[in-house]
Short mmCIF file of C-alpha atoms in Angstrom, two decimals:
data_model
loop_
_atom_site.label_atom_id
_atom_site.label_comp_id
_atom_site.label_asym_id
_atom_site.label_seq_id
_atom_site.Cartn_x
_atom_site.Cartn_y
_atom_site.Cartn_z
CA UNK A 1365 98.25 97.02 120.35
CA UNK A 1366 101.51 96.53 118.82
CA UNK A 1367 101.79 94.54 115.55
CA UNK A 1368 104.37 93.29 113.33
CA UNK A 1369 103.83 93.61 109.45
CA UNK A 1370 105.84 91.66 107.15
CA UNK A 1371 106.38 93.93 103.89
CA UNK A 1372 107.46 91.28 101.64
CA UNK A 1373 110.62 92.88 100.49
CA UNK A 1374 114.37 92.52 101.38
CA UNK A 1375 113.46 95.57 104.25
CA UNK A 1376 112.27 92.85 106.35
CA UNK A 1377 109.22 93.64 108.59
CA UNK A 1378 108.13 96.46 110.26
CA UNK A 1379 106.12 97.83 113.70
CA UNK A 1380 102.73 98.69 113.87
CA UNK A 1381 100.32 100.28 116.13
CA UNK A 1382 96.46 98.56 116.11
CA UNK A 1383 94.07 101.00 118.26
CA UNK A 1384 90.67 100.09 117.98
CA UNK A 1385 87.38 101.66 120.02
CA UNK A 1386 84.33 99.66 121.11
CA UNK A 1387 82.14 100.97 118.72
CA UNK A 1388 84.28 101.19 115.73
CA UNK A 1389 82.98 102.01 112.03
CA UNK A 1390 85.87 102.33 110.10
CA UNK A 1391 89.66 101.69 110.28
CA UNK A 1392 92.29 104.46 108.72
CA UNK A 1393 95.33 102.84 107.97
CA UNK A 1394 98.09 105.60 108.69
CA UNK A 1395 101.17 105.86 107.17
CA UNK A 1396 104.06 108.92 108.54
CA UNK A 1397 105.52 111.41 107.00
CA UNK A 1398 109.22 111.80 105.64
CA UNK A 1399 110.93 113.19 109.17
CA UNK A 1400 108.96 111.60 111.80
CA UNK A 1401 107.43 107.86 112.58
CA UNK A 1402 104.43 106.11 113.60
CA UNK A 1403 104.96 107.62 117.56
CA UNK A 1404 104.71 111.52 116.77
CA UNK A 1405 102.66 113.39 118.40
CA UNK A 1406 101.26 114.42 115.64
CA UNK A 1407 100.17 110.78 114.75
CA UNK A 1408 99.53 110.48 118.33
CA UNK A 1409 97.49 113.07 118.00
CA UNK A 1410 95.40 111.68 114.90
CA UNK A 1411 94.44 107.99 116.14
CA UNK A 1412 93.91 109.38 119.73
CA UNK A 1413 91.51 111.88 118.32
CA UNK A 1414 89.86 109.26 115.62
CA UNK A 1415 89.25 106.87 118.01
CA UNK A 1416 87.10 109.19 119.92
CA UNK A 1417 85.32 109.62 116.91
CA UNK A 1418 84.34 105.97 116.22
CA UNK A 1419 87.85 105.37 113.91
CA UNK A 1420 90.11 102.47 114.55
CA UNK A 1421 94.01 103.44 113.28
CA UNK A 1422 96.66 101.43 112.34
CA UNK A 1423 100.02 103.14 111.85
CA UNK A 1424 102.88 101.85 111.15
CA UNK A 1425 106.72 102.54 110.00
CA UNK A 1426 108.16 102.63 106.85
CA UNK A 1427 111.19 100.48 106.61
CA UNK A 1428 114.31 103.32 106.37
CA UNK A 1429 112.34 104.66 110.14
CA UNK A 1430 112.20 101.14 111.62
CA UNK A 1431 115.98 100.95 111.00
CA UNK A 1432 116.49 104.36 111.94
CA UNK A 1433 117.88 105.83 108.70
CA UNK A 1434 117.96 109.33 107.73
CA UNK A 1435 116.60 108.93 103.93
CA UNK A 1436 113.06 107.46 102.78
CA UNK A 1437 113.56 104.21 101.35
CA UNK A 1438 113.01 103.87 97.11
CA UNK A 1439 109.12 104.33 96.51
CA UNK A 1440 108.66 100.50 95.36
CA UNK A 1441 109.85 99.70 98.34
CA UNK A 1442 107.62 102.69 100.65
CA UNK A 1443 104.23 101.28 97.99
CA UNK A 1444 105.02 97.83 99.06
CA UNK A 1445 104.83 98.37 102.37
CA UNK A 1446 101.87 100.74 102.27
CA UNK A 1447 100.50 97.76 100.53
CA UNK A 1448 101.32 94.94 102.83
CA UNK A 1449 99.77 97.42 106.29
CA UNK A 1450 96.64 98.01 103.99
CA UNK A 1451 96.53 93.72 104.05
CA UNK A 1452 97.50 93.34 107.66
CA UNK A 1453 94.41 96.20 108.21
CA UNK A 1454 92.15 93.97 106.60
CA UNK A 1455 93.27 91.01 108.27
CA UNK A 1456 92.54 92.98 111.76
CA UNK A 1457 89.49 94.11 110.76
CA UNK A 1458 87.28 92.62 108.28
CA UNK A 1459 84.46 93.99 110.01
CA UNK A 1460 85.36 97.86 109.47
CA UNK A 1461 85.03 99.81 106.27
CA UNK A 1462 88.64 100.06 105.07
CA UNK A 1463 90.56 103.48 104.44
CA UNK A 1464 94.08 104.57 103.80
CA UNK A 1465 96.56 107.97 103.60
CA UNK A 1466 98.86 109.45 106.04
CA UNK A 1467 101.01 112.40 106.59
CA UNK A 1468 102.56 114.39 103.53
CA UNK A 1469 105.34 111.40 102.07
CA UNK A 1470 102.70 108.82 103.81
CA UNK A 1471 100.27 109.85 102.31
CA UNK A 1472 101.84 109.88 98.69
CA UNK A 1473 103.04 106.77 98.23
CA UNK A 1474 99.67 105.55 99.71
CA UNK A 1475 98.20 107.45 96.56
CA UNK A 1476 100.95 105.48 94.31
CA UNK A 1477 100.54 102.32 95.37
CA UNK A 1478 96.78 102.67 94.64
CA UNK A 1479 97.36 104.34 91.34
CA UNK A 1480 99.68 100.95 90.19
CA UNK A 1481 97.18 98.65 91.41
CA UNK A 1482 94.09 98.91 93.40
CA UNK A 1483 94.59 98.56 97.27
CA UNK A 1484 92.36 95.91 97.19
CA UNK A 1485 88.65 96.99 100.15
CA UNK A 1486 90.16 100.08 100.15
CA UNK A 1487 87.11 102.58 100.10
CA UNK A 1488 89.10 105.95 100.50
CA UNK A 1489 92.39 107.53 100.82
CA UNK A 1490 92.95 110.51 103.11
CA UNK A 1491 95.91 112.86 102.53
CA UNK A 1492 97.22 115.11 105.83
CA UNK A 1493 99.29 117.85 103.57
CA UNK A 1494 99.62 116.38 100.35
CA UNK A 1495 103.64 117.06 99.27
CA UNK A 1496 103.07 118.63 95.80
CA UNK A 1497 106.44 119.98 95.38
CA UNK A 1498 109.89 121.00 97.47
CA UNK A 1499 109.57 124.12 99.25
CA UNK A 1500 109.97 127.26 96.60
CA UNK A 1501 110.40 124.50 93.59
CA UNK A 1502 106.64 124.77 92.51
CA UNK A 1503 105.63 122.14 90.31
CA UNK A 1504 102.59 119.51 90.24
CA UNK A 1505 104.72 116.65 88.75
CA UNK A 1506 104.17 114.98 91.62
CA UNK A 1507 100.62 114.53 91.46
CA UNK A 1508 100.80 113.06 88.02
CA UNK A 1509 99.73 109.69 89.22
CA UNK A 1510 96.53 110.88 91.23
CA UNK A 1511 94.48 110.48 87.89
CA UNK A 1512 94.75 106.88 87.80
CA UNK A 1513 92.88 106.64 91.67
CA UNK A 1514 89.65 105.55 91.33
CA UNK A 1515 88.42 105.52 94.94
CA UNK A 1516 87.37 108.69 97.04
CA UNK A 1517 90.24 110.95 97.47
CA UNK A 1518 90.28 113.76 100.48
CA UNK A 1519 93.05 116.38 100.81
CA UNK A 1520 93.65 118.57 104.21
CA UNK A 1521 96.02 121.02 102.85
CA UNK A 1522 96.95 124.63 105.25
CA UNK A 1523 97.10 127.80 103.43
CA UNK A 1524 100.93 128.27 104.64
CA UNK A 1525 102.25 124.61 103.49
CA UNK A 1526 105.53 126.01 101.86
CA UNK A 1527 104.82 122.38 100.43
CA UNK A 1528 101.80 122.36 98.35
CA UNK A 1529 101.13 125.78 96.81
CA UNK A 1530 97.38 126.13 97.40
CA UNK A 1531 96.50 127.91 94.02
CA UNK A 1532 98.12 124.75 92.37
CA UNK A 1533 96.39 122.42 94.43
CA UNK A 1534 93.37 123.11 93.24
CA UNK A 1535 94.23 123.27 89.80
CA UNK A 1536 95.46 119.70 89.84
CA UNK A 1537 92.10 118.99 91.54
CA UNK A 1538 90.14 120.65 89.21
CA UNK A 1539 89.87 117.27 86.83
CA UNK A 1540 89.27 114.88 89.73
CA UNK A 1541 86.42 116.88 91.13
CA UNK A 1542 84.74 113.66 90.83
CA UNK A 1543 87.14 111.96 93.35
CA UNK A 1544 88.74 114.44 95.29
CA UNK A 1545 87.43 116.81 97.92
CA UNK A 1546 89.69 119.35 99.37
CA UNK A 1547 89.44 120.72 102.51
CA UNK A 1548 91.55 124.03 103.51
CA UNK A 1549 92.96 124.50 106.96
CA UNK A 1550 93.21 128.26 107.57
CA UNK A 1551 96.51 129.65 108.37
CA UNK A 1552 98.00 125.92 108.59
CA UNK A 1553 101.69 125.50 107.64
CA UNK A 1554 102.71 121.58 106.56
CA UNK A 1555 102.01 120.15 110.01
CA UNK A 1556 98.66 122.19 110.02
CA UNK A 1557 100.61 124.86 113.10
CA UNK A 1558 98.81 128.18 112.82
CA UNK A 1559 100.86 131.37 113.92
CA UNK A 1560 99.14 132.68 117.25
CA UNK A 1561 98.43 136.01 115.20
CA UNK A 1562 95.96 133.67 113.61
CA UNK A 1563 93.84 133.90 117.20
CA UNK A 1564 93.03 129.92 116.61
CA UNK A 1565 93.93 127.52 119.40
CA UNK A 1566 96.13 124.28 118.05
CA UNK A 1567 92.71 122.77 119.75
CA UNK A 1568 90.64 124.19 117.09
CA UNK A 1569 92.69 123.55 113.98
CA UNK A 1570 93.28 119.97 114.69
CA UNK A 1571 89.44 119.47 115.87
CA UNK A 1572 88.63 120.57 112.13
CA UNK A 1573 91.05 118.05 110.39
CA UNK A 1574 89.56 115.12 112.83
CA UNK A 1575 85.73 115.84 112.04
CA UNK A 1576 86.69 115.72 108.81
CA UNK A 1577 88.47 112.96 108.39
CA UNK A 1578 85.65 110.93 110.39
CA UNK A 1579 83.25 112.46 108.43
CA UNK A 1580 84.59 111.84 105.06
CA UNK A 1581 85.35 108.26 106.10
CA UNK A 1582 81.65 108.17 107.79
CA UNK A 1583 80.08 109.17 104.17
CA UNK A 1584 82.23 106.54 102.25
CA UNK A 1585 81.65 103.79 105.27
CA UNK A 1586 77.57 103.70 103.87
CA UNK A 1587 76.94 100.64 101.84
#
């Protein structure tokens, strides 16, 4: 179902797309990553694949994508919209155990706006290749903020993200073991494509990051 979310800033509103199944649990609010909106197949990909497994999805644009611009907008800006979709999630479904992340940049400033202020029924946020640094600039600056989450934190991260160096990953997990739980994608690069040396079938990889995702949000659904 398409949507309209009003972000409550001078970017005026943005699209959205509701997909809910009949027997519903949860609902994953989805945000996209830096280079691609709502409508990749990628994101396609994810809400076709949740809703199978008992997930509602609601993605939706940031506003620099809905206008069709080339750079991300300024992250008060990307946090207030992740804010306002979170709201508009709620408003669809009060019913469904709330959760929210996205794809690499999506999934960031989903992590930031939490970190500022509690997304409020949020039970979870869910990070598809968490962007820990530019590509050969390691550095886990970017993750400062992740200390001041305080709800359930999951990261799908490949072994080839030239992104998020894996070894430095899990040292900025290392504190938050309470919160976060990692999960590593074999052979993945950023968007989680294996090299067909690898022997695993796109089918396989992306099967993996869907059970988990349904059954990280089926574990924080409970009570």
């Amino acid at each position: 179902m398409d949507i309209t979310i009003d972000t409550g800033t001078k970017a005026g509103p943005v699209s959205g797309l509701y997909d809910r199944p009949d027997n519903a649990r949860a609902l994953l609010v989805l945000a996209h990553g830096a280079g691609a909106g709502m409508r990749h197949p990628f994101m396609e990909m994810i809400a076709t694949g949740l809703g199978r497994r008992q997930v509602a999805t609601l993605r939706y644009q940031f506003p620099y994508m809905e206008a069709g611009r080339n750079g991300p907008d300024w992250p008060t800006t990307l946090e207030a919209t992740v804010r306002a979709a979170v709201a508009r999630g709620h408003e669809l479904a009060p019913d469904l155990a709330l959760f929210a992340g996205g794809k690499s940049l999506g999934g960031r400033m989903t992590s930031g706006a939490e970190a500022r202020e509690h997304l409020a029924d949020v039970r979870g946020i869910v990070f598809l290749g968490f962007p820990l640094h530019p590509p050969k600039k390691p550095s886990i600056a970017r993750a400062d903020h992740l200390a001041s989450v305080s709800v359930p934190m999951l990261f799908i991260q490949g072994t080839r993200d030239d992104l998020a160096d894996l070894e430095l990953v899990r040292q900025v997990l290392m504190p938050l073991a309470g919160t976060a739980t990692l999960e590593v994608v074999e052979g993945g690069d950023h968007s989680f494509k294996v090299l067909k040396r690898s022997g695993r079938h796109p089918e396989e990889v992306y099967g993996q990051i869907l059970d988990t995702l349904a059954e990280f949000m089926e574990r924080h659904s409970r009570g």
